[in-house]
Amino acid sequence: MKRREFLITCAALGALPRVVFAQAKPATSAPANAWPQFRGSSSLTGISSTTIAPAPKLAWTWEGGEAFDSSPAIVDDVVYAGTATGELIAVGLADGKLRWRYKAGEAIGESSPAVANGRVFIGDLIGVVHAVNVADGKPAWTFKTQSEIKSSPVVVGDIVLMGSYDGRLYGLDAATGKQLWAYVTENYVHGTPCVVNGVAHFAGCDEVFHAVDVKTGKERFATSATAYTGASVALVNNVAYFGTFDNQVLALDLASRKVLWRYEHPDRKFPFYSSASVIDGTVVLGGRDRMVHALDAKTGKARWTYMTRARIDSSPAVAGGRIYVGSNDGRLYALDLASGKVVWQHDEGAAITASPALANGRIVVGSTEGRLLCFS
């Protein structure tokens, strides 16, 4: 029996040897003036410190020609996003004017840019990781994996983490693109790794929850994720929250490797693809059942649900007690965190599967009709 299989079996039987890990730090918010990566910060909690107007107005749009599945990043008043035409674009946050465009592969899918150290990092659907200079949009380096990339990069110091459909999580030197290590799984690495205390956490398409040392690429532990998982993990106080294709949302305690609770809607049995936001003891995510679900982080009990008109693959972003999330019904919603009531919405008329980015009082998100939208 392989070591990983042994660990998973032990975890399922409740016989895993006790290992003491440092307590995870509290959830970090993206700063008010930036949203530097997918979900805003490396803990992937989807929280921003910015203040959004009660009734935001459409400030500008940028026509990308084809779908935006890539969620934007915002740093130094510049918006970065990948397009289905295979371009990484940089546009001004204030005016929506194009700063530069960089041609990556044939298409950029759900991989969303991460901005750090004067560079933008992103993956494309032919399996190439790109590092592009922020100043001029010129390439710094590329790295080829063996299959398509839908995971988003996370930059930890001088290391870029990137998952690939070749079943590997890569650690790359941020300066040169040189491979430092590759952690092998048994299926696609679709979700973006959540990094807390120097450990990358992700629930894989191999139905395994992985914890990997960022510096060495060595496995810290592997345990059952209970089901095929496409969503990224949010981590708060040593508990990982994520939805699965088995129609459930889980809270997994990292110290004991035990599932603290499972949530499943009593009537509507659909997968969860949206990644969760976690704030003030509440877990919020969208479902392919067309609903936004708000759950108690301690018990997994539903606090409220809100029904849209189509499935929700967009991952929610939170600021000022409001949840911002797109739906395939063509609308961008703002919901009250406490009650789930709609307090604002924009009808774009095209599905919004990408996730909103929040910074400097603005909301930026792309649509499947190729429009990048900015509200302020």
mmCIF file of C-alpha atoms in Angstrom:
data_model
loop_
_atom_site.group_PDB
_atom_site.id
_atom_site.type_symbol
_atom_site.label_atom_id
_atom_site.label_comp_id
_atom_site.label_asym_id
_atom_site.label_seq_id
_atom_site.Cartn_x
_atom_site.Cartn_y
_atom_site.Cartn_z
ATOM 1 C CA MET A 1 0.000 0.000 0.000
ATOM 2 C CA LYS A 2 1.293 3.466 -0.934
ATOM 3 C CA ARG A 3 1.994 5.874 1.886
ATOM 4 C CA ARG A 4 -0.716 8.248 0.690
ATOM 5 C CA GLU A 5 -3.260 5.404 0.480
ATOM 6 C CA PHE A 6 -2.246 4.340 3.993
ATOM 7 C CA LEU A 7 -2.776 7.853 5.342
ATOM 8 C CA ILE A 8 -6.146 8.168 3.687
ATOM 9 C CA THR A 9 -7.256 4.775 4.995
ATOM 10 C CA CYS A 10 -6.076 5.640 8.509
ATOM 11 C CA ALA A 11 -7.884 8.956 8.401
ATOM 12 C CA ALA A 12 -11.092 7.243 7.332
ATOM 13 C CA LEU A 13 -10.771 4.839 10.259
ATOM 14 C CA GLY A 14 -9.918 7.586 12.714
ATOM 15 C CA ALA A 15 -6.513 5.979 13.321
ATOM 16 C CA LEU A 16 -4.198 8.612 11.936
ATOM 17 C CA PRO A 17 -1.187 9.258 14.175
ATOM 18 C CA ARG A 18 -1.544 12.515 16.003
ATOM 19 C CA VAL A 19 0.658 15.259 14.624
ATOM 20 C CA VAL A 20 0.739 18.708 16.142
ATOM 21 C CA PHE A 21 0.688 21.644 13.710
ATOM 22 C CA ALA A 22 0.979 25.319 14.409
ATOM 23 C CA GLN A 23 -2.373 27.009 14.699
ATOM 24 C CA ALA A 24 -3.296 28.735 11.454
ATOM 25 C CA LYS A 25 -3.380 32.490 11.597
ATOM 26 C CA PRO A 26 -6.744 34.232 11.419
ATOM 27 C CA ALA A 27 -8.165 34.865 7.959
ATOM 28 C CA THR A 28 -6.411 37.643 6.108
ATOM 29 C CA SER A 29 -8.267 40.220 4.054
ATOM 30 C CA ALA A 30 -7.075 41.773 0.870
ATOM 31 C CA PRO A 31 -6.000 45.366 1.547
ATOM 32 C CA ALA A 32 -8.417 48.141 0.670
ATOM 33 C CA ASN A 33 -6.372 49.220 -2.346
ATOM 34 C CA ALA A 34 -5.509 45.864 -3.936
ATOM 35 C CA TRP A 35 -6.776 42.408 -4.876
ATOM 36 C CA PRO A 36 -3.482 40.783 -5.896
ATOM 37 C CA GLN A 37 -4.643 37.232 -6.655
ATOM 38 C CA PHE A 38 -7.622 34.891 -6.956
ATOM 39 C CA ARG A 39 -9.819 35.231 -3.821
ATOM 40 C CA GLY A 40 -7.855 38.312 -2.722
ATOM 41 C CA SER A 41 -5.264 36.695 -0.452
ATOM 42 C CA SER A 42 -3.371 33.436 -0.064
ATOM 43 C CA SER A 43 -5.876 32.151 2.532
ATOM 44 C CA LEU A 44 -8.524 32.344 -0.242
ATOM 45 C CA THR A 45 -11.217 33.710 2.059
ATOM 46 C CA GLY A 46 -12.492 36.264 -0.476
ATOM 47 C CA ILE A 47 -12.518 39.238 1.895
ATOM 48 C CA SER A 48 -11.612 42.832 1.043
ATOM 49 C CA SER A 49 -11.018 45.752 3.416
ATOM 50 C CA THR A 50 -12.338 48.260 0.887
ATOM 51 C CA THR A 51 -15.603 50.177 1.103
ATOM 52 C CA ILE A 52 -18.061 49.840 -1.781
ATOM 53 C CA ALA A 53 -20.825 52.388 -2.447
ATOM 54 C CA PRO A 54 -24.329 51.210 -1.463
ATOM 55 C CA ALA A 55 -25.540 51.466 -5.084
ATOM 56 C CA PRO A 56 -22.486 51.140 -7.352
ATOM 57 C CA LYS A 57 -22.661 52.608 -10.848
ATOM 58 C CA LEU A 58 -21.069 51.174 -13.969
ATOM 59 C CA ALA A 59 -17.864 53.197 -14.341
ATOM 60 C CA TRP A 60 -16.496 51.613 -17.523
ATOM 61 C CA THR A 61 -16.422 48.492 -19.665
ATOM 62 C CA TRP A 62 -13.612 46.962 -21.708
ATOM 63 C CA GLU A 63 -14.471 44.755 -24.665
ATOM 64 C CA GLY A 64 -12.372 41.584 -24.705
ATOM 65 C CA GLY A 65 -14.006 39.920 -27.685
ATOM 66 C CA GLU A 66 -14.562 36.541 -26.026
ATOM 67 C CA ALA A 67 -15.376 35.182 -22.604
ATOM 68 C CA PHE A 68 -13.732 36.178 -19.351
ATOM 69 C CA ASP A 69 -13.533 33.014 -17.261
ATOM 70 C CA SER A 70 -10.418 34.406 -15.574
ATOM 71 C CA SER A 71 -11.082 36.500 -12.474
ATOM 72 C CA PRO A 72 -9.272 39.857 -12.298
ATOM 73 C CA ALA A 73 -6.433 40.996 -10.074
ATOM 74 C CA ILE A 74 -5.964 44.640 -9.057
ATOM 75 C CA VAL A 75 -2.639 46.161 -7.976
ATOM 76 C CA ASP A 76 -1.450 49.786 -8.087
ATOM 77 C CA ASP A 77 -4.677 50.915 -9.783
ATOM 78 C CA VAL A 78 -4.226 48.493 -12.680
ATOM 79 C CA VAL A 79 -6.590 45.608 -13.474
ATOM 80 C CA TYR A 80 -5.151 42.369 -14.875
ATOM 81 C CA ALA A 81 -7.264 39.609 -16.433
ATOM 82 C CA GLY A 82 -6.937 36.733 -18.872
ATOM 83 C CA THR A 83 -9.189 36.345 -21.913
ATOM 84 C CA ALA A 84 -10.508 33.371 -23.873
ATOM 85 C CA THR A 85 -8.515 34.699 -26.835
ATOM 86 C CA GLY A 86 -5.336 33.905 -24.909
ATOM 87 C CA GLU A 87 -4.394 37.419 -23.904
ATOM 88 C CA LEU A 88 -3.355 38.801 -20.539
ATOM 89 C CA ILE A 89 -4.504 42.410 -20.413
ATOM 90 C CA ALA A 90 -3.701 45.356 -18.169
ATOM 91 C CA VAL A 91 -6.210 48.220 -17.988
ATOM 92 C CA GLY A 92 -6.422 51.261 -15.753
ATOM 93 C CA LEU A 93 -8.726 50.858 -12.764
ATOM 94 C CA ALA A 94 -9.819 54.494 -12.916
ATOM 95 C CA ASP A 95 -10.470 54.817 -16.657
ATOM 96 C CA GLY A 96 -10.605 51.325 -18.183
ATOM 97 C CA LYS A 97 -7.988 52.233 -20.766
ATOM 98 C CA LEU A 98 -5.697 49.519 -22.065
ATOM 99 C CA ARG A 99 -2.138 49.736 -20.728
ATOM 100 C CA TRP A 100 -0.798 46.682 -22.546
ATOM 101 C CA ARG A 101 -1.761 43.246 -23.808
ATOM 102 C CA TYR A 102 0.347 40.105 -23.776
ATOM 103 C CA LYS A 103 -0.360 37.098 -25.980
ATOM 104 C CA ALA A 104 -0.188 33.860 -24.017
ATOM 105 C CA GLY A 105 -1.496 30.564 -25.443
ATOM 106 C CA GLU A 106 -4.546 29.786 -27.531
ATOM 107 C CA ALA A 107 -6.809 30.597 -24.589
ATOM 108 C CA ILE A 108 -6.769 31.475 -20.919
ATOM 109 C CA GLY A 109 -9.492 29.706 -18.981
ATOM 110 C CA GLU A 110 -10.194 29.995 -15.289
ATOM 111 C CA SER A 111 -6.594 30.642 -14.286
ATOM 112 C CA SER A 112 -6.554 34.097 -12.745
ATOM 113 C CA PRO A 113 -3.541 36.392 -12.487
ATOM 114 C CA ALA A 114 -1.407 36.855 -9.392
ATOM 115 C CA VAL A 115 0.677 40.029 -9.105
ATOM 116 C CA ALA A 116 3.865 40.171 -7.052
ATOM 117 C CA ASN A 117 7.446 41.390 -7.282
ATOM 118 C CA GLY A 118 6.788 43.525 -10.348
ATOM 119 C CA ARG A 119 5.362 40.632 -12.352
ATOM 120 C CA VAL A 120 2.039 39.099 -13.296
ATOM 121 C CA PHE A 121 1.761 35.303 -13.282
ATOM 122 C CA ILE A 122 -0.925 33.267 -15.068
ATOM 123 C CA GLY A 123 -1.486 29.865 -16.692
ATOM 124 C CA ASP A 124 -3.097 29.042 -20.055
ATOM 125 C CA LEU A 125 -5.031 26.163 -21.554
ATOM 126 C CA ILE A 126 -2.053 24.735 -23.410
ATOM 127 C CA GLY A 127 -0.305 24.268 -20.078
ATOM 128 C CA VAL A 128 2.147 27.167 -19.977
ATOM 129 C CA VAL A 129 2.854 29.335 -16.952
ATOM 130 C CA HIS A 130 3.668 32.923 -17.936
ATOM 131 C CA ALA A 131 5.540 35.580 -15.965
ATOM 132 C CA VAL A 132 5.011 39.038 -17.449
ATOM 133 C CA ASN A 133 6.578 42.335 -16.431
ATOM 134 C CA VAL A 134 4.066 44.715 -14.895
ATOM 135 C CA ALA A 135 5.790 47.779 -16.341
ATOM 136 C CA ASP A 136 5.532 46.942 -20.033
ATOM 137 C CA GLY A 137 3.760 43.620 -20.540
ATOM 138 C CA LYS A 138 6.913 41.942 -21.823
ATOM 139 C CA PRO A 139 7.543 38.286 -20.984
ATOM 140 C CA ALA A 140 10.017 37.507 -18.200
ATOM 141 C CA TRP A 141 9.823 33.713 -18.533
ATOM 142 C CA THR A 142 7.539 30.805 -19.354
ATOM 143 C CA PHE A 143 7.325 27.285 -17.957
ATOM 144 C CA LYS A 144 5.611 24.385 -19.741
ATOM 145 C CA THR A 145 3.597 21.808 -17.826
ATOM 146 C CA GLN A 146 2.252 18.655 -19.443
ATOM 147 C CA SER A 147 -1.427 19.615 -19.644
ATOM 148 C CA GLU A 148 -3.857 22.512 -19.443
ATOM 149 C CA ILE A 149 -3.901 24.914 -16.519
ATOM 150 C CA LYS A 150 -7.101 26.101 -14.853
ATOM 151 C CA SER A 151 -5.664 26.612 -11.369
ATOM 152 C CA SER A 152 -4.560 30.114 -10.403
ATOM 153 C CA PRO A 153 -1.018 30.949 -9.270
ATOM 154 C CA VAL A 154 -0.144 31.865 -5.709
ATOM 155 C CA VAL A 155 3.110 33.680 -4.965
ATOM 156 C CA VAL A 156 4.763 32.944 -1.627
ATOM 157 C CA GLY A 157 7.967 34.941 -1.242
ATOM 158 C CA ASP A 158 10.180 33.891 -4.148
ATOM 159 C CA ILE A 159 8.128 30.813 -5.088
ATOM 160 C CA VAL A 160 5.205 30.599 -7.511
ATOM 161 C CA LEU A 161 2.752 27.751 -6.905
ATOM 162 C CA MET A 162 0.786 26.487 -9.889
ATOM 163 C CA GLY A 163 -1.443 23.457 -10.346
ATOM 164 C CA SER A 164 -1.849 21.683 -13.670
ATOM 165 C CA TYR A 165 -4.124 19.094 -15.217
ATOM 166 C CA ASP A 166 -1.025 16.912 -15.502
ATOM 167 C CA GLY A 167 -1.741 16.058 -11.856
ATOM 168 C CA ARG A 168 1.066 18.115 -10.357
ATOM 169 C CA LEU A 169 1.404 21.124 -8.119
ATOM 170 C CA TYR A 170 4.554 22.964 -9.160
ATOM 171 C CA GLY A 171 6.862 25.163 -7.135
ATOM 172 C CA LEU A 172 8.671 27.549 -9.501
ATOM 173 C CA ASP A 173 11.349 30.133 -8.858
ATOM 174 C CA ALA A 174 9.548 33.468 -9.248
ATOM 175 C CA ALA A 175 12.611 35.196 -10.686
ATOM 176 C CA THR A 176 13.634 32.620 -13.302
ATOM 177 C CA GLY A 177 10.759 30.170 -13.765
ATOM 178 C CA LYS A 178 13.019 27.258 -12.881
ATOM 179 C CA GLN A 179 11.210 24.253 -11.425
ATOM 180 C CA LEU A 180 12.081 23.860 -7.752
ATOM 181 C CA TRP A 181 9.810 20.891 -7.108
ATOM 182 C CA ALA A 182 6.707 19.088 -8.344
ATOM 183 C CA TYR A 183 4.217 17.396 -6.044
ATOM 184 C CA VAL A 184 2.407 14.538 -7.790
ATOM 185 C CA THR A 185 -1.275 13.695 -7.257
ATOM 186 C CA GLU A 186 -3.455 11.082 -8.896
ATOM 187 C CA ASN A 187 -5.696 13.415 -10.913
ATOM 188 C CA TYR A 188 -6.036 17.014 -12.076
ATOM 189 C CA VAL A 189 -4.956 19.871 -9.824
ATOM 190 C CA HIS A 190 -7.809 22.233 -10.562
ATOM 191 C CA GLY A 191 -8.248 24.273 -7.386
ATOM 192 C CA THR A 192 -5.944 27.081 -6.380
ATOM 193 C CA PRO A 193 -3.750 26.220 -3.388
ATOM 194 C CA CYS A 194 -4.579 27.966 -0.135
ATOM 195 C CA VAL A 195 -1.386 28.895 1.713
ATOM 196 C CA VAL A 196 -1.212 29.388 5.474
ATOM 197 C CA ASN A 197 1.948 29.155 7.606
ATOM 198 C CA GLY A 198 4.086 27.993 4.707
ATOM 199 C CA VAL A 199 1.830 25.068 3.785
ATOM 200 C CA ALA A 200 -0.230 24.811 0.579
ATOM 201 C CA HIS A 201 -3.621 23.140 0.973
ATOM 202 C CA PHE A 202 -5.895 21.927 -1.797
ATOM 203 C CA ALA A 203 -8.647 19.349 -2.284
ATOM 204 C CA GLY A 204 -7.887 17.567 -5.522
ATOM 205 C CA CYS A 205 -9.785 15.920 -8.315
ATOM 206 C CA ASP A 206 -8.313 12.690 -6.885
ATOM 207 C CA GLU A 207 -10.708 13.079 -3.925
ATOM 208 C CA VAL A 208 -7.746 13.711 -1.623
ATOM 209 C CA PHE A 209 -7.066 16.732 0.569
ATOM 210 C CA HIS A 210 -3.359 17.585 0.270
ATOM 211 C CA ALA A 211 -1.063 19.648 2.493
ATOM 212 C CA VAL A 212 2.323 20.426 0.925
ATOM 213 C CA ASP A 213 5.337 22.300 2.275
ATOM 214 C CA VAL A 214 5.808 25.360 0.076
ATOM 215 C CA LYS A 215 9.596 25.462 0.300
ATOM 216 C CA THR A 216 10.322 21.786 -0.318
ATOM 217 C CA GLY A 217 7.265 20.390 -2.057
ATOM 218 C CA LYS A 218 7.163 17.588 0.491
ATOM 219 C CA GLU A 219 3.855 16.199 1.638
ATOM 220 C CA ARG A 220 2.833 17.264 5.124
ATOM 221 C CA PHE A 221 -0.213 15.042 5.045
ATOM 222 C CA ALA A 222 -2.911 13.647 2.770
ATOM 223 C CA THR A 223 -6.405 12.698 3.858
ATOM 224 C CA SER A 224 -9.755 12.028 2.256
ATOM 225 C CA ALA A 225 -11.587 14.975 0.718
ATOM 226 C CA THR A 226 -14.578 12.573 0.523
ATOM 227 C CA ALA A 227 -15.375 13.431 -3.125
ATOM 228 C CA TYR A 228 -14.172 14.929 -6.401
ATOM 229 C CA THR A 229 -13.474 18.589 -5.728
ATOM 230 C CA GLY A 230 -13.151 21.465 -8.190
ATOM 231 C CA ALA A 231 -13.479 24.332 -5.730
ATOM 232 C CA SER A 232 -10.559 25.965 -3.981
ATOM 233 C CA VAL A 233 -10.210 25.669 -0.212
ATOM 234 C CA ALA A 234 -10.657 28.538 2.237
ATOM 235 C CA LEU A 235 -8.766 28.116 5.504
ATOM 236 C CA VAL A 236 -9.631 29.799 8.814
ATOM 237 C CA ASN A 237 -8.399 28.809 12.280
ATOM 238 C CA ASN A 238 -7.037 25.470 11.097
ATOM 239 C CA VAL A 239 -10.329 24.476 9.471
ATOM 240 C CA ALA A 240 -10.673 24.079 5.695
ATOM 241 C CA TYR A 241 -14.013 24.860 4.040
ATOM 242 C CA PHE A 242 -14.887 23.660 0.536
ATOM 243 C CA GLY A 243 -17.700 22.288 -1.603
ATOM 244 C CA THR A 244 -17.572 19.041 -3.578
ATOM 245 C CA PHE A 245 -19.136 17.382 -6.595
ATOM 246 C CA ASP A 246 -20.916 15.079 -4.158
ATOM 247 C CA ASN A 247 -23.309 17.990 -3.515
ATOM 248 C CA GLN A 248 -21.844 18.763 -0.100
ATOM 249 C CA VAL A 249 -19.936 21.503 1.701
ATOM 250 C CA LEU A 250 -17.355 20.297 4.223
ATOM 251 C CA ALA A 251 -15.511 21.692 7.209
ATOM 252 C CA LEU A 252 -12.308 19.685 7.659
ATOM 253 C CA ASP A 253 -10.242 20.057 10.828
ATOM 254 C CA LEU A 254 -6.570 19.931 9.842
ATOM 255 C CA ALA A 255 -5.244 18.818 13.217
ATOM 256 C CA SER A 256 -7.450 15.753 13.573
ATOM 257 C CA ARG A 257 -8.120 15.241 9.828
ATOM 258 C CA LYS A 258 -11.758 14.780 10.716
ATOM 259 C CA VAL A 259 -14.767 16.249 8.966
ATOM 260 C CA LEU A 260 -16.407 18.529 11.533
ATOM 261 C CA TRP A 261 -19.603 18.860 9.556
ATOM 262 C CA ARG A 262 -21.170 18.299 6.154
ATOM 263 C CA TYR A 263 -23.857 20.477 4.668
ATOM 264 C CA GLU A 264 -26.218 19.258 1.987
ATOM 265 C CA HIS A 265 -29.370 21.028 0.906
ATOM 266 C CA PRO A 266 -32.353 18.898 1.931
ATOM 267 C CA ASP A 267 -34.010 19.034 -1.493
ATOM 268 C CA ARG A 268 -31.672 20.344 -4.187
ATOM 269 C CA LYS A 269 -28.781 17.969 -4.880
ATOM 270 C CA PHE A 270 -26.262 19.758 -7.089
ATOM 271 C CA PRO A 271 -22.451 20.095 -7.063
ATOM 272 C CA PHE A 272 -20.588 23.016 -5.524
ATOM 273 C CA TYR A 273 -18.003 24.539 -7.871
ATOM 274 C CA SER A 274 -17.866 28.028 -6.366
ATOM 275 C CA SER A 275 -15.148 28.592 -3.760
ATOM 276 C CA ALA A 276 -16.225 29.717 -0.313
ATOM 277 C CA SER A 277 -15.821 33.035 1.440
ATOM 278 C CA VAL A 278 -15.428 32.814 5.202
ATOM 279 C CA ILE A 279 -16.070 35.831 7.413
ATOM 280 C CA ASP A 280 -17.475 36.496 10.889
ATOM 281 C CA GLY A 281 -18.316 32.842 11.486
ATOM 282 C CA THR A 282 -20.190 32.511 8.196
ATOM 283 C CA VAL A 283 -19.292 30.394 5.159
ATOM 284 C CA VAL A 284 -20.772 31.684 1.886
ATOM 285 C CA LEU A 285 -20.633 30.043 -1.533
ATOM 286 C CA GLY A 286 -22.659 29.504 -4.670
ATOM 287 C CA GLY A 287 -24.065 26.215 -5.901
ATOM 288 C CA ARG A 288 -25.026 24.717 -9.213
ATOM 289 C CA ASP A 289 -28.486 24.508 -7.626
ATOM 290 C CA ARG A 290 -28.768 28.246 -8.503
ATOM 291 C CA MET A 291 -28.510 29.229 -4.841
ATOM 292 C CA VAL A 292 -26.157 31.242 -2.674
ATOM 293 C CA HIS A 293 -25.735 29.400 0.616
ATOM 294 C CA ALA A 294 -24.713 30.999 3.923
ATOM 295 C CA LEU A 295 -23.707 28.479 6.599
ATOM 296 C CA ASP A 296 -22.713 28.675 10.229
ATOM 297 C CA ALA A 297 -18.958 27.992 10.269
ATOM 298 C CA LYS A 298 -19.140 26.030 13.539
ATOM 299 C CA THR A 299 -22.126 23.815 12.852
ATOM 300 C CA GLY A 300 -22.689 23.835 9.090
ATOM 301 C CA LYS A 301 -26.330 24.757 9.598
ATOM 302 C CA ALA A 302 -27.860 26.971 6.942
ATOM 303 C CA ARG A 303 -28.357 30.570 8.016
ATOM 304 C CA TRP A 304 -30.039 31.524 4.755
ATOM 305 C CA THR A 305 -30.153 30.739 1.049
ATOM 306 C CA TYR A 306 -30.895 32.980 -1.904
ATOM 307 C CA MET A 307 -32.176 31.601 -5.201
ATOM 308 C CA THR A 308 -30.927 33.111 -8.470
ATOM 309 C CA ARG A 309 -32.181 32.120 -11.929
ATOM 310 C CA ALA A 310 -29.238 29.923 -12.965
ATOM 311 C CA ARG A 311 -26.290 28.027 -11.547
ATOM 312 C CA ILE A 312 -23.528 29.847 -9.688
ATOM 313 C CA ASP A 313 -19.900 29.029 -10.471
ATOM 314 C CA SER A 314 -18.655 32.495 -9.506
ATOM 315 C CA SER A 315 -16.952 32.665 -6.106
ATOM 316 C CA PRO A 316 -18.242 35.385 -3.760
ATOM 317 C CA ALA A 317 -16.220 38.357 -2.571
ATOM 318 C CA VAL A 318 -17.087 40.155 0.664
ATOM 319 C CA ALA A 319 -16.667 43.757 1.790
ATOM 320 C CA GLY A 320 -18.515 45.891 4.314
ATOM 321 C CA GLY A 321 -21.072 43.249 5.254
ATOM 322 C CA ARG A 322 -22.049 42.580 1.652
ATOM 323 C CA ILE A 323 -21.480 39.594 -0.610
ATOM 324 C CA TYR A 324 -20.751 40.199 -4.294
ATOM 325 C CA VAL A 325 -21.267 37.228 -6.599
ATOM 326 C CA GLY A 326 -22.075 36.553 -10.233
ATOM 327 C CA SER A 327 -24.593 34.071 -11.627
ATOM 328 C CA ASN A 328 -25.132 32.369 -14.963
ATOM 329 C CA ASP A 329 -28.445 34.218 -15.033
ATOM 330 C CA GLY A 330 -26.463 37.257 -16.238
ATOM 331 C CA ARG A 331 -26.592 39.225 -13.013
ATOM 332 C CA LEU A 332 -24.030 40.458 -10.521
ATOM 333 C CA TYR A 333 -25.583 40.463 -7.053
ATOM 334 C CA ALA A 334 -24.857 42.216 -3.783
ATOM 335 C CA LEU A 335 -26.434 40.390 -0.844
ATOM 336 C CA ASP A 336 -26.590 41.403 2.779
ATOM 337 C CA LEU A 337 -24.300 39.064 4.728
ATOM 338 C CA ALA A 338 -26.603 38.873 7.739
ATOM 339 C CA SER A 339 -29.926 38.308 5.985
ATOM 340 C CA GLY A 340 -29.209 37.200 2.411
ATOM 341 C CA LYS A 341 -31.445 39.941 1.013
ATOM 342 C CA VAL A 342 -30.535 41.517 -2.340
ATOM 343 C CA VAL A 343 -29.371 45.066 -1.750
ATOM 344 C CA TRP A 344 -28.127 45.768 -5.290
ATOM 345 C CA GLN A 345 -27.842 44.013 -8.628
ATOM 346 C CA HIS A 346 -26.643 44.624 -12.160
ATOM 347 C CA ASP A 347 -28.252 42.835 -15.096
ATOM 348 C CA GLU A 348 -25.480 42.258 -17.633
ATOM 349 C CA GLY A 349 -27.461 39.889 -19.820
ATOM 350 C CA ALA A 350 -24.547 37.458 -20.084
ATOM 351 C CA ALA A 351 -23.399 34.785 -17.667
ATOM 352 C CA ILE A 352 -20.891 35.824 -15.010
ATOM 353 C CA THR A 353 -18.845 32.760 -14.086
ATOM 354 C CA ALA A 354 -15.708 34.669 -13.082
ATOM 355 C CA SER A 355 -15.333 35.990 -9.549
ATOM 356 C CA PRO A 356 -15.412 39.679 -8.599
ATOM 357 C CA ALA A 357 -12.297 41.559 -7.507
ATOM 358 C CA LEU A 358 -12.705 44.385 -4.974
ATOM 359 C CA ALA A 359 -10.293 47.290 -4.449
ATOM 360 C CA ASN A 360 -10.303 51.075 -4.021
ATOM 361 C CA GLY A 361 -14.079 51.167 -3.724
ATOM 362 C CA ARG A 362 -14.552 49.357 -7.035
ATOM 363 C CA ILE A 363 -15.889 46.021 -8.226
ATOM 364 C CA VAL A 364 -14.330 44.465 -11.325
ATOM 365 C CA VAL A 365 -15.587 41.303 -13.008
ATOM 366 C CA GLY A 366 -15.771 39.832 -16.503
ATOM 367 C CA SER A 367 -18.677 38.229 -18.392
ATOM 368 C CA THR A 368 -18.890 35.300 -20.787
ATOM 369 C CA GLU A 369 -19.715 37.761 -23.573
ATOM 370 C CA GLY A 370 -16.253 39.269 -23.266
ATOM 371 C CA ARG A 371 -16.964 42.448 -21.321
ATOM 372 C CA LEU A 372 -14.815 43.471 -18.373
ATOM 373 C CA LEU A 373 -16.990 45.553 -16.044
ATOM 374 C CA CYS A 374 -16.012 48.080 -13.398
ATOM 375 C CA PHE A 375 -18.459 49.509 -10.848
ATOM 376 C CA SER A 376 -17.830 52.308 -8.373
#
